[in-house]
Tab-separated table of C-alpha atoms in Angstrom:
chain	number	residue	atom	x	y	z
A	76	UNK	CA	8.332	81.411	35.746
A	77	UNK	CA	8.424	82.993	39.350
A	78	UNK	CA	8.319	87.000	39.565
A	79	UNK	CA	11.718	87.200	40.782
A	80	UNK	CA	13.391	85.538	37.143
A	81	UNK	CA	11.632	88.801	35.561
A	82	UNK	CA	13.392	91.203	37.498
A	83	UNK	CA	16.018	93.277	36.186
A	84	UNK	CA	17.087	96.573	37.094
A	85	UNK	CA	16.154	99.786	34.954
A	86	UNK	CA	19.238	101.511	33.706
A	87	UNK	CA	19.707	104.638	34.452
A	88	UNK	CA	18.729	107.128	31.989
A	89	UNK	CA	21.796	107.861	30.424
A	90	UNK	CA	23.402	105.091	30.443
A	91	UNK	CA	23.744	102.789	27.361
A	92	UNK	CA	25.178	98.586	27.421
A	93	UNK	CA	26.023	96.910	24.478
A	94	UNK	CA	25.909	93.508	23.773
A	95	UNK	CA	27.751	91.924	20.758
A	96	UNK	CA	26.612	88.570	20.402
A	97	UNK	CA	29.082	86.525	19.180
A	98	UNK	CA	29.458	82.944	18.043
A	99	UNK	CA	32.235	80.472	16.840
A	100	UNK	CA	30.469	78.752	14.168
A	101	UNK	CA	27.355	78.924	12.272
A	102	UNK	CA	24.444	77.462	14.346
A	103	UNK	CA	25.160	78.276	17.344
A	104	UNK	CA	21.908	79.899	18.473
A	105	UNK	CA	23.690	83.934	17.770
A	106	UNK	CA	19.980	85.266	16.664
A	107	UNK	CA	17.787	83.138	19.670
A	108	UNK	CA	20.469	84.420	22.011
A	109	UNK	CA	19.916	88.137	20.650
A	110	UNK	CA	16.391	87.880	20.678
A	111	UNK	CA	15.700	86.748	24.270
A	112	UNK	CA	18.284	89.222	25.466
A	113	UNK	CA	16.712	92.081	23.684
A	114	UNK	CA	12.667	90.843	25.218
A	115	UNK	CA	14.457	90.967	28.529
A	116	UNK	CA	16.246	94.223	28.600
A	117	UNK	CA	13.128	95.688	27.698
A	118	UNK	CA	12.103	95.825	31.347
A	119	UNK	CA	15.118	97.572	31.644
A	120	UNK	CA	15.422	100.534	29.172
A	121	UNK	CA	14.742	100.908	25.432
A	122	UNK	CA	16.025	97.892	23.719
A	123	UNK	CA	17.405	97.063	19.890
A	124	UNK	CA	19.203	94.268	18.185
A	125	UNK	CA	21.265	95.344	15.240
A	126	UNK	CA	21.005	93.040	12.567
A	127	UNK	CA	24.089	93.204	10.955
A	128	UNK	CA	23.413	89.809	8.069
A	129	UNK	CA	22.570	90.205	4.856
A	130	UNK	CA	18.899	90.185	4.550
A	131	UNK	CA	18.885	86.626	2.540
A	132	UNK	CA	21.208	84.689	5.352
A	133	UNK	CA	19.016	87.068	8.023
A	134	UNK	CA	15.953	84.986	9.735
A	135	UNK	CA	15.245	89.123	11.376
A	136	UNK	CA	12.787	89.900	8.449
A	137	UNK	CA	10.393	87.069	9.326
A	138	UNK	CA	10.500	87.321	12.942
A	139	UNK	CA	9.409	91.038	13.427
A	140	UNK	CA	6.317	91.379	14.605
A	141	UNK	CA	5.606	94.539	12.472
A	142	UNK	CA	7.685	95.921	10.240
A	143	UNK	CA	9.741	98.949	10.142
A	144	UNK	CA	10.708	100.823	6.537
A	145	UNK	CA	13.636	99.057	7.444
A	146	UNK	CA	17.275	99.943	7.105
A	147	UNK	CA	17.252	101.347	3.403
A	148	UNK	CA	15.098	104.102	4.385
A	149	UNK	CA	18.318	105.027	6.389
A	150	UNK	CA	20.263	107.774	4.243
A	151	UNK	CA	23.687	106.110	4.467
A	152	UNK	CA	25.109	109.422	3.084
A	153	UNK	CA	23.384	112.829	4.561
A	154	UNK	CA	22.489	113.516	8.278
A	155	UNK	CA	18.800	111.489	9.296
A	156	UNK	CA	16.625	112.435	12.324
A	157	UNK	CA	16.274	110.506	15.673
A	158	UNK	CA	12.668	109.608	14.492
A	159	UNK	CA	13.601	108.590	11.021
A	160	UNK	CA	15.926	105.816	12.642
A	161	UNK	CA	13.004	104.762	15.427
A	162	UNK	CA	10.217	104.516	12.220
A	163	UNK	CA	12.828	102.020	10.331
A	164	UNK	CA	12.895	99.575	13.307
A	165	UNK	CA	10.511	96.682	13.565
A	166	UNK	CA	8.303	96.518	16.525
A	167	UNK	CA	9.056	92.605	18.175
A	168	UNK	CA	6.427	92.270	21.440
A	169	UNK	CA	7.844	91.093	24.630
A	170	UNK	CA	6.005	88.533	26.382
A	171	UNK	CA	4.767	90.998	29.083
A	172	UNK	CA	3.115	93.032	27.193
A	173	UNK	CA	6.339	95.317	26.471
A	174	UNK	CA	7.909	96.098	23.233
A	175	UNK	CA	11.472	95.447	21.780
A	176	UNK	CA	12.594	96.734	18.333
A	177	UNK	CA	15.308	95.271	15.615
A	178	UNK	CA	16.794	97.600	13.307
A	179	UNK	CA	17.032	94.814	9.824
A	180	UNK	CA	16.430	95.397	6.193
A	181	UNK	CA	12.709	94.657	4.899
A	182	UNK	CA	13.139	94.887	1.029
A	183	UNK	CA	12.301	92.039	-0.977
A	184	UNK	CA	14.535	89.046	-1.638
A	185	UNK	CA	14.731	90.225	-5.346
A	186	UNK	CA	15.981	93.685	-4.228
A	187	UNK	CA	19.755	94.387	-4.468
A	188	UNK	CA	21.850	93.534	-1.663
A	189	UNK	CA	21.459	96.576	0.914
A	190	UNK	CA	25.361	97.801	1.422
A	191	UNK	CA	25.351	97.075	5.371
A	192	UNK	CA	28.468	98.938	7.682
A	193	UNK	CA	31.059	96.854	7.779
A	194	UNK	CA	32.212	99.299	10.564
A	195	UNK	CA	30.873	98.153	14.454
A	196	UNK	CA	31.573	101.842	15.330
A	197	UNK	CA	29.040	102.543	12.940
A	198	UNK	CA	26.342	100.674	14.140
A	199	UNK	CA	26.877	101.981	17.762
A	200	UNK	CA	26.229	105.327	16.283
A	201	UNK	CA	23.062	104.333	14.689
A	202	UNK	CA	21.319	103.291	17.606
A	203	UNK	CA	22.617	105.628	20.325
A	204	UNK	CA	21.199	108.273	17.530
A	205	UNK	CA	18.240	106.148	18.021
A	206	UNK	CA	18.041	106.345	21.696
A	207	UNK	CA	18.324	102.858	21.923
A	208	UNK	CA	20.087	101.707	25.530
A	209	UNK	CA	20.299	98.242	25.576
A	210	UNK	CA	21.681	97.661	22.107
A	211	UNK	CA	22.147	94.172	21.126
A	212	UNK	CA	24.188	93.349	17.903
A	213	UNK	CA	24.008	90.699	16.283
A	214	UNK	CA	26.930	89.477	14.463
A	215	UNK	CA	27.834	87.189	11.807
A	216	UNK	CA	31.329	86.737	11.636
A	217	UNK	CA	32.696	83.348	13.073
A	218	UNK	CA	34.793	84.775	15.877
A	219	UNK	CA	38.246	82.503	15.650
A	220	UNK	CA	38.102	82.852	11.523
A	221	UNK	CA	37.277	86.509	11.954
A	222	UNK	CA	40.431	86.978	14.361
A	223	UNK	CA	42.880	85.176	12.773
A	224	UNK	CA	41.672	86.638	8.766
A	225	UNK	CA	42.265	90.158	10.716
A	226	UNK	CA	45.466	88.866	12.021
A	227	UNK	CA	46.747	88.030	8.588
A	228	UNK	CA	45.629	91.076	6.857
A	229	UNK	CA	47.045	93.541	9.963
A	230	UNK	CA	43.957	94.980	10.916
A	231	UNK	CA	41.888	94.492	13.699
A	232	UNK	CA	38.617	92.156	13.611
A	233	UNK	CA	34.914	92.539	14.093
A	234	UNK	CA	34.603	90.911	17.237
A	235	UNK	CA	37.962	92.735	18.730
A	236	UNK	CA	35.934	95.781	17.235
A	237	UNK	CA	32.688	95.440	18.352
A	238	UNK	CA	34.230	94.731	21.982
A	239	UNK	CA	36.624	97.844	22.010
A	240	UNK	CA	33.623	100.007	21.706
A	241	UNK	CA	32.018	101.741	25.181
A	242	UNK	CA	30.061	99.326	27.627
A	243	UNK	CA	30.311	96.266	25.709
A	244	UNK	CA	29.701	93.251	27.292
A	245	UNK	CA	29.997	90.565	24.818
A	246	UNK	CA	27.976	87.409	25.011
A	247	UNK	CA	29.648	84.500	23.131
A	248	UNK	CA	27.323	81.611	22.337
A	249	UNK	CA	27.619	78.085	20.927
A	250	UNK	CA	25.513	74.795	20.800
A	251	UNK	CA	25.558	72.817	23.620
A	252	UNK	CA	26.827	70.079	21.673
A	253	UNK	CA	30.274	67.942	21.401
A	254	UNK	CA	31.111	69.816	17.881
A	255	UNK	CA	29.658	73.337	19.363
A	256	UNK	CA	32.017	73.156	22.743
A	257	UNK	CA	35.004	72.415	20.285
A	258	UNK	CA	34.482	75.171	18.354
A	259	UNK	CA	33.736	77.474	21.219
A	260	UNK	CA	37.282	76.335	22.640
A	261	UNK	CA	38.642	77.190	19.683
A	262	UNK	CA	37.094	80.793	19.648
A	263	UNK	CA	37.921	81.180	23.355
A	264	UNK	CA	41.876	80.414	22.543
A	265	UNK	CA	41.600	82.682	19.637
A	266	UNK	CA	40.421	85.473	22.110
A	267	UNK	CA	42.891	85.149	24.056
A	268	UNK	CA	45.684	85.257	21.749
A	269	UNK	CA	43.684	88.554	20.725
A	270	UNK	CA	43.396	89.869	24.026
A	271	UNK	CA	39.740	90.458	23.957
A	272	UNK	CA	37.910	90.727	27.500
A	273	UNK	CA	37.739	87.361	28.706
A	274	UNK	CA	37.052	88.685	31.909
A	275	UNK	CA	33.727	90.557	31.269
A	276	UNK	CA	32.380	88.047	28.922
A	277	UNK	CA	29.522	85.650	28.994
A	278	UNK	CA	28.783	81.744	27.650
A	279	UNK	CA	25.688	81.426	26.630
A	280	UNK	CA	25.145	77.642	25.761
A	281	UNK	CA	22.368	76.445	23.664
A	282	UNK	CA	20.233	73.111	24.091
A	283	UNK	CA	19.668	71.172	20.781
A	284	UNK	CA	17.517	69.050	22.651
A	285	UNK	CA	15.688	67.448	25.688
A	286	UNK	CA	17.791	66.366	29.208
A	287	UNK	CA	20.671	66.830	30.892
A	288	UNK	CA	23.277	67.917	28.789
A	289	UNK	CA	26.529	65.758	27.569
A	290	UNK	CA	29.573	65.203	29.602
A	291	UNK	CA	31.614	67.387	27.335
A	292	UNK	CA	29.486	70.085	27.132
A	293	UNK	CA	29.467	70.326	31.266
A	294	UNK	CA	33.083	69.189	31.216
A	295	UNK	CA	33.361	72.728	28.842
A	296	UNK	CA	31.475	74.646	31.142
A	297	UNK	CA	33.627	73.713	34.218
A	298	UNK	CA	36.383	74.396	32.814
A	299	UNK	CA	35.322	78.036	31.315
A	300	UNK	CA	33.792	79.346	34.611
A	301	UNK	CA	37.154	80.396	35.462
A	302	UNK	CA	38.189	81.961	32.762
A	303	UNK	CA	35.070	84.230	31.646
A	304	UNK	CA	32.085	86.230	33.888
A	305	UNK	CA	29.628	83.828	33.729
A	306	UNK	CA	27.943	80.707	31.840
A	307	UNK	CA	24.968	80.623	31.189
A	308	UNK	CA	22.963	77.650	29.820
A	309	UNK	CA	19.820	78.204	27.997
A	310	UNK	CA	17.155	75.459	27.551
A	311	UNK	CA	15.582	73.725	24.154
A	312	UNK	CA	12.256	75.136	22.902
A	313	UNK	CA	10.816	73.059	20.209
A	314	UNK	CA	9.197	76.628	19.233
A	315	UNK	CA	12.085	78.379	18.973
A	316	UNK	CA	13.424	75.452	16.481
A	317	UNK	CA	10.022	75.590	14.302
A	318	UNK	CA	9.259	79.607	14.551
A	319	UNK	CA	12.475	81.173	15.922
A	320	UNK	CA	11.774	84.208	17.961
A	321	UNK	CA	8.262	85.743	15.569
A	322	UNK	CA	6.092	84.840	18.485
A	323	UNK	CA	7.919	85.561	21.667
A	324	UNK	CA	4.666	84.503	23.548
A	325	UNK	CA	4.663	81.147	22.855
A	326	UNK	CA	8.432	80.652	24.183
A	327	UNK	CA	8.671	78.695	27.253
A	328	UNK	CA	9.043	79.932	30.469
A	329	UNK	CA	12.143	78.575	31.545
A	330	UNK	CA	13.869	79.843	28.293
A	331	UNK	CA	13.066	83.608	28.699
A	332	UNK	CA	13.743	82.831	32.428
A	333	UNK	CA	17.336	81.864	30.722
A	334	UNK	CA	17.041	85.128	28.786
A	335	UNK	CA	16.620	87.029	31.733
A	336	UNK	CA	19.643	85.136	34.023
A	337	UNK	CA	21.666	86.057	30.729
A	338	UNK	CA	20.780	89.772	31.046
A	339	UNK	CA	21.489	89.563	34.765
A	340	UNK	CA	24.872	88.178	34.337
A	341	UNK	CA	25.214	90.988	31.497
A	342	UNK	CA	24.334	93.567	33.944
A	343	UNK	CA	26.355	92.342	36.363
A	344	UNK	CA	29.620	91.957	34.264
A	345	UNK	CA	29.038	95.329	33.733
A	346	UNK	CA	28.470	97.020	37.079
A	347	UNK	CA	31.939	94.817	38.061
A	348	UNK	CA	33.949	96.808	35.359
A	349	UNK	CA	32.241	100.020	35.493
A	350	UNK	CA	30.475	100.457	38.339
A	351	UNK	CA	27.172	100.668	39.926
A	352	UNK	CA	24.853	102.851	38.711
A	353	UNK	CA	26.195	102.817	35.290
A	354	UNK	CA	28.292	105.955	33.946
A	355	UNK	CA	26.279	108.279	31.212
A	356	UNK	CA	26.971	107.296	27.710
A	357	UNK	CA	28.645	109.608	24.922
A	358	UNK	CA	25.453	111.825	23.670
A	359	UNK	CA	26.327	111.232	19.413
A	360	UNK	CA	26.350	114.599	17.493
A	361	UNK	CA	23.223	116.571	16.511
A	362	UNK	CA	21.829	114.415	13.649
A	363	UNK	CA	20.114	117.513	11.671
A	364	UNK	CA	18.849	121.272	12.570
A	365	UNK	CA	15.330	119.677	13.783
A	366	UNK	CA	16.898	117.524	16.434
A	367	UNK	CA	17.770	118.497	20.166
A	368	UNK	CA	19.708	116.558	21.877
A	369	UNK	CA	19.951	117.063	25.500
A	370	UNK	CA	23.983	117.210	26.580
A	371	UNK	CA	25.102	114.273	28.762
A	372	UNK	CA	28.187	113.874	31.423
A	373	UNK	CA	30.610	111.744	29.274
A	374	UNK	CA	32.638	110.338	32.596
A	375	UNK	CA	36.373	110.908	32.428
């Protein structure tokens, strides 16, 4: 992997991206995808993913590198201090010798379900209280179910919620399979008929295996160049598939080289809409009397 795939710009210090990551079906690489975006932006700022899955469907337990208390040391009901949300999130190495946290719940399988937000506004809130910049989230809701279930219940969806909230660049993933590009058309028509932003999105597509991938899936990519930001395909590790992401040092190069041209196209989707350098993020409210928070410029 040359020096110049590891680049990526630091954002500036008040500024704060989020990336839902997004996917039309189950298996369609939504945690990998999180993962290597969250070891790349690490070079960049202070990095999270947001596991939003129930801890038994999760694979974020297993991968951490060291645990955090983990999300049910979280008082869901009374204000929390900046370092009580930073001591619940795992510690996840980057292959450089950086760090990268996720923010998932450690209790043991026989423990109750955790009550997770339901609420993407809510998360948001959580990390920027962490002081978390490059927050990743990922989601579990299939996005073309998700949209048209909201649709028929006359509310909005996760996905049209996650992306309404400030700086989100969503990255929408599938496998780079026959069935996968399907059900990523479906999701992108879905989108559309939702009016989510198309134009500041990314395709990340995921290799299930060796070689050059099959006609439909680059016949799918073609086609969705020009209607999203950018697509971005991302190699097959066989360690990925055995380990997922618990030892981010044994990925191959090329793949966190993918991870890194996924966080460039992020970046760049987002300097296109808002500008370059980035605009300050919204400072969240004083968590408790032992916090200071430093006021930022909230741009108009």
């Amino acid at each position: 992997m040359s020096k110049r795939s590891l680049a990526l710009e630091k954002l500036p210090a008040h500024a704060r991206l989020l990336i839902p990551v997004l996917g039309p079906a189950g298996g369609s690489g939504r945690s990998t995808i999180a993962g290597l975006l969250a070891a790349a932006f690490s070079c960049a700022g202070p990095s999270v993913v947001l596991d939003t899955t129930p801890r038994l469907a999760s694979p974020w337990p297993y991968w951490c590198a060291e645990p955090g208390a983990g999300l049910a040391s979280i008082p869901p009901d009374r204000p929390t201090t900046r370092q009580r949300i930073r001591d619940a999130a795992s510690r996840c190495p980057a292959p450089e010798g950086r760090d990268w946290y996720a923010l998932t719940d450690h209790q043991e399988w026989s423990s109750a379900p955790l009550s997770l937000p339901t609420d993407p506004a809510a998360w948001y809130q959580l990390a920027a209280a962490g002081g978390w910049q490059a927050v990743i989230a990922d989601t579990c809701e299939a996005v073309a179910q998700d949209i048209v279930t909201a649709r028929c219940a006359g509310r909005a969806g996760q996905a049209a919620s996650w992306c309404s909230l400030p700086f989100a660049v969503p990255v929408l993933c599938a496998a780079a399979t026959g069935p996968g590009v399907q059900a990523l058309q479906v999701a992108v028509k879905a989108a559309v008929a939702e009016g989510l932003p198309l134009q500041r999105m990314v395709i990340a597509l995921t290799a299930t295996g060796e070689g050059r991938p099959p006609s439909p899936v680059r016949a799918a990519a073609a086609m969705l160049r020009s209607h999203v930001f950018s697509v971005v395909t991302v190699p097959h590790d066989p360690h990925i598939r055995t380990y997922g992401m618990s030892d981010s040092h044994r990925v191959r190069p090329r793949t966190l080289a993918a991870g890194y041209d996924l966080a460039r196209a992020v970046l760049a989707s987002a300097h296109q809409v808002w500008g370059h350098p980035l605009p300050a993020a919204r400072t969240p409210a004083l968590l408790s009397s032992d916090v200071r928070v430093a006021c930022e410029k909230v741009p108009a």
